[in-house]
Each structure stands twice: as structure tokens, then as C-alpha cells.
């Protein structure tokens, strides 16, 4: 199933019950008239900082769980033999809720058995202070074995290169959009 056909199933998603996560809570209030995409979501290796296969997808009307579900499951299936995953996401405290029940929306070949994996959800260190106090101990990198002194911000370090191109990318077609993303993220 292609990304666009998957997104056509876009359903109403719950608002955040933790702090004000504007990427989710204000997604439907942004003016998106005439825009095919309003942003980009990526999946990166936080340890090494590289982009993973099938890891870049455009966002419509802000970040929706459906976009990130597709990207995450398309990558997790590649690494299915691994037994441990540490997933860092700015809004992990909200996104992880019902993630396994949302898995039924993605292609069956991407499904993983969460009971056979050690999956830990984390919030990047920079974002954690804006979360509710409960999130500070449930999703902190500082309290999880096996992550060292990682900050979980690998995906956002690439934005410095792509942000200057954002305004012109709103005006280009899908083929040029993909080429521009590949050029800025140095994909082959």
C-alpha cells in the first residue's frame, strides 16, 4: 500500500492530553489551501544520525499519528529480527497510546509482535521539560538503560539544512519535491 493511499484513510485523531503539543493540537487550524504538504516527518537512527530506508514522508495539516505510524512501521519491519527498540519522538507520551491497535491500518507485512520485543518510548531531552511532570520519569532518556547520554534529537539536526528550502518547496510539484528532499538529506 502506497503512502498516499494509506493517508486517504485519515481519521480524526485525539488531541493531546499532555501539555500543548501544537503539532497535533493545532494541526487542523493551519491554512493549507493549495498545499499538498505542510511539513516532513522522518525516521532517523538516533545513535548514528543517519536516515533510514523508507523514512521520509510529507505531512498534511501538521503531524498526524497516521503519518508517523506509516513511517515507523515501514522502518520497524526492516529491523524485525532485532529484539529491542528505543523510539524517540517529541510527542511519544501521546503517540504510543494505542499504537499497537493502530498497527492494523498498515500493510500486514509490516506488523511486528510487540509482545516479543522490548520497545521503549522516549521523549527527546530538549522537549521533555515542556511535558507534564509524569512524562519526565516515564519517557526520560536519563532513566533508561542502554541509551547512554543520547539526547534523541537526531531527526531535528537535519532540519537546519532543509528549513531554508521550505518556502520554495511549497510551490513545486511532487517529483521536484522528492528530488529536493533527497538532495538536502543527501539520499542516493
Coordinates of C-alpha atoms in Angstrom, one line a residue:
X1 CA 0.0 0.0 0.0
X2 CA 1.4 3.4 -1.0
X3 CA 1.8 6.3 1.4
X4 CA -0.8 8.5 -0.3
X5 CA -3.5 5.7 -0.5
X6 CA -2.8 4.9 3.2
X7 CA -3.3 8.6 4.1
X8 CA -6.6 8.7 2.3
X9 CA -7.9 6.7 5.4
X10 CA -7.1 9.7 7.5
X11 CA -9.3 9.6 10.6
X12 CA -10.0 12.1 13.3
X13 CA -7.3 11.7 15.9
X14 CA -7.4 12.5 19.6
X15 CA -6.0 15.8 20.9
X16 CA -3.0 15.7 23.2
X17 CA -3.8 15.2 26.9
X18 CA -0.2 16.3 27.8
X19 CA 1.0 19.9 27.6
X20 CA 0.1 21.9 24.5
X21 CA 1.6 19.8 21.6
X22 CA 0.9 22.3 18.9
X23 CA 2.0 19.9 16.1
X24 CA -1.1 17.7 17.0
X25 CA -3.5 20.1 18.7
X26 CA -3.4 22.9 16.1
X27 CA -3.0 20.8 13.0
X28 CA -6.5 21.5 11.7
X29 CA -6.3 25.2 12.3
X30 CA -3.4 26.0 9.9
X31 CA -4.1 27.4 6.5
X32 CA -3.2 24.7 4.0
X33 CA -5.2 25.8 0.9
X34 CA -3.4 24.7 -2.2
X35 CA -0.6 22.8 -0.4
X36 CA 0.0 19.1 -0.9
X37 CA 2.2 19.0 2.2
X38 CA 2.7 21.2 5.2
X39 CA 5.9 19.6 6.5
X40 CA 8.1 16.5 6.6
X41 CA 8.4 13.6 9.0
X42 CA 11.5 11.4 9.2
X43 CA 12.8 8.4 11.0
X44 CA 16.5 8.5 11.9
X45 CA 18.9 6.4 13.8
X46 CA 19.5 8.4 16.9
X47 CA 22.8 6.7 17.6
X48 CA 24.4 7.4 14.3
X49 CA 22.3 10.2 12.9
X50 CA 21.5 8.7 9.5
X51 CA 18.2 8.5 7.7
X52 CA 16.7 5.0 7.5
X53 CA 15.1 3.4 4.4
X54 CA 11.5 4.4 3.7
X55 CA 11.9 7.1 6.4
X56 CA 10.7 10.4 4.9
X57 CA 7.1 11.3 4.4
X58 CA 5.2 14.5 3.8
X59 CA 2.8 15.8 6.4
X60 CA -0.6 17.2 5.7
X61 CA -2.1 19.7 8.2
X62 CA 0.6 19.2 10.8
X63 CA 1.7 15.9 12.4
X64 CA -0.9 13.2 12.5
X65 CA -0.4 9.9 14.1
X66 CA -1.3 8.2 10.8
X67 CA 1.7 9.7 9.0
X68 CA 4.2 8.7 11.7
X69 CA 2.6 5.3 12.1
X70 CA 3.2 4.6 8.4
X71 CA 6.8 5.7 8.6
X72 CA 7.7 3.9 11.8
X73 CA 6.1 0.6 10.8
X74 CA 7.7 0.7 7.4
X75 CA 11.1 1.0 9.1
X76 CA 10.5 -1.4 12.0
X77 CA 9.7 -4.2 9.7
X78 CA 13.1 -3.9 8.2
X79 CA 14.6 -4.4 11.6
X80 CA 12.1 -7.0 12.7
X81 CA 14.9 -9.5 13.8
X82 CA 16.0 -7.1 16.5
X83 CA 14.6 -7.7 19.9
X84 CA 14.9 -4.2 21.4
X85 CA 13.7 -0.8 20.0
X86 CA 14.1 2.6 21.6
X87 CA 11.8 5.0 19.9
X88 CA 12.2 8.7 20.5
X89 CA 9.5 11.2 19.4
X90 CA 8.6 14.7 20.6
X91 CA 5.1 13.5 21.4
X92 CA 5.8 9.9 22.3
X93 CA 3.8 10.2 25.5
X94 CA 0.7 10.6 23.4
X95 CA 1.6 8.8 20.2
X96 CA 2.5 5.4 21.8
X97 CA -1.0 5.1 23.3
X98 CA -3.0 2.7 21.0
X99 CA 0.0 2.4 18.6
X100 CA -0.3 -1.4 18.5
X101 CA -4.1 -1.2 17.8
X102 CA -3.4 1.3 15.0
X103 CA -0.9 -1.2 13.5
X104 CA -3.9 -2.9 11.8
X105 CA -4.0 0.1 9.4
X106 CA -0.6 -0.5 7.9
X107 CA 0.2 -3.4 5.5
X108 CA 0.2 -6.8 7.2
X109 CA 3.8 -7.5 6.1
X110 CA 4.9 -4.6 8.4
X111 CA 3.2 -5.9 11.5
X112 CA 5.5 -6.9 14.4
X113 CA 4.7 -8.8 17.5
X114 CA 5.1 -6.2 20.3
X115 CA 5.0 -8.9 23.0
X116 CA 8.2 -10.4 21.6
X117 CA 10.1 -7.1 21.5
X118 CA 11.4 -4.8 24.2
X119 CA 10.0 -1.4 22.9
X120 CA 10.7 1.7 24.9
X121 CA 9.2 5.1 24.0
X122 CA 11.1 8.2 24.9
X123 CA 10.8 12.0 24.5
X124 CA 13.9 13.9 23.4
X125 CA 15.7 15.7 26.2
X126 CA 15.1 19.1 24.7
X127 CA 11.3 18.6 24.5
X128 CA 10.8 16.8 27.9
X129 CA 10.7 20.0 30.1
X130 CA 7.6 21.2 28.3
X131 CA 5.8 18.0 29.2
X132 CA 3.7 17.1 32.3
X133 CA 5.7 16.0 35.3
X134 CA 4.6 12.4 34.9
X135 CA 6.3 12.3 31.4
X136 CA 9.6 13.4 33.0
X137 CA 10.1 10.0 34.6
X138 CA 8.2 7.8 32.2
X139 CA 9.9 9.0 29.0
X140 CA 13.3 10.3 30.0
X141 CA 16.5 9.2 28.3
X142 CA 18.3 9.7 31.6
X143 CA 16.4 6.9 33.2
X144 CA 16.6 4.2 30.5
X145 CA 19.3 1.5 30.4
X146 CA 21.1 1.2 27.1
X147 CA 20.9 4.7 25.6
X148 CA 23.9 6.3 27.2
X149 CA 24.0 10.0 27.1
X150 CA 21.9 10.2 23.9
X151 CA 19.6 13.2 23.5
X152 CA 17.2 11.7 20.9
X153 CA 17.4 14.7 18.7
X154 CA 19.0 13.1 15.6
X155 CA 16.0 13.8 13.3
X156 CA 15.9 17.5 14.1
X157 CA 19.6 18.0 13.5
X158 CA 18.9 17.6 9.8
X159 CA 16.3 20.4 9.7
X160 CA 19.0 23.1 9.7
X161 CA 19.8 22.1 6.1
X162 CA 16.2 21.7 4.9
X163 CA 14.5 24.7 6.6
X164 CA 15.8 27.3 4.2
X165 CA 14.3 25.4 1.3
X166 CA 10.8 25.1 2.9
X167 CA 9.2 28.2 1.5
X168 CA 10.2 27.4 -2.1
X169 CA 9.2 23.7 -1.7
X170 CA 5.6 24.7 -1.1
X171 CA 5.5 25.9 -4.7
X172 CA 7.0 22.8 -6.5
X173 CA 5.4 19.6 -7.8
X174 CA 5.7 16.2 -6.2
X175 CA 8.6 15.0 -8.4
X176 CA 10.7 18.1 -7.7
X177 CA 9.7 17.9 -4.1
X178 CA 11.1 14.4 -3.7
X179 CA 14.3 15.3 -5.5
X180 CA 14.8 18.4 -3.3
X181 CA 14.3 16.3 -0.2
X182 CA 16.8 13.7 -1.4
X183 CA 19.3 16.4 -2.3
X184 CA 19.0 18.1 1.1
X185 CA 19.1 14.9 3.1
X186 CA 21.8 13.6 0.8
X187 CA 19.9 10.4 -0.2
X188 CA 21.1 8.2 -3.0

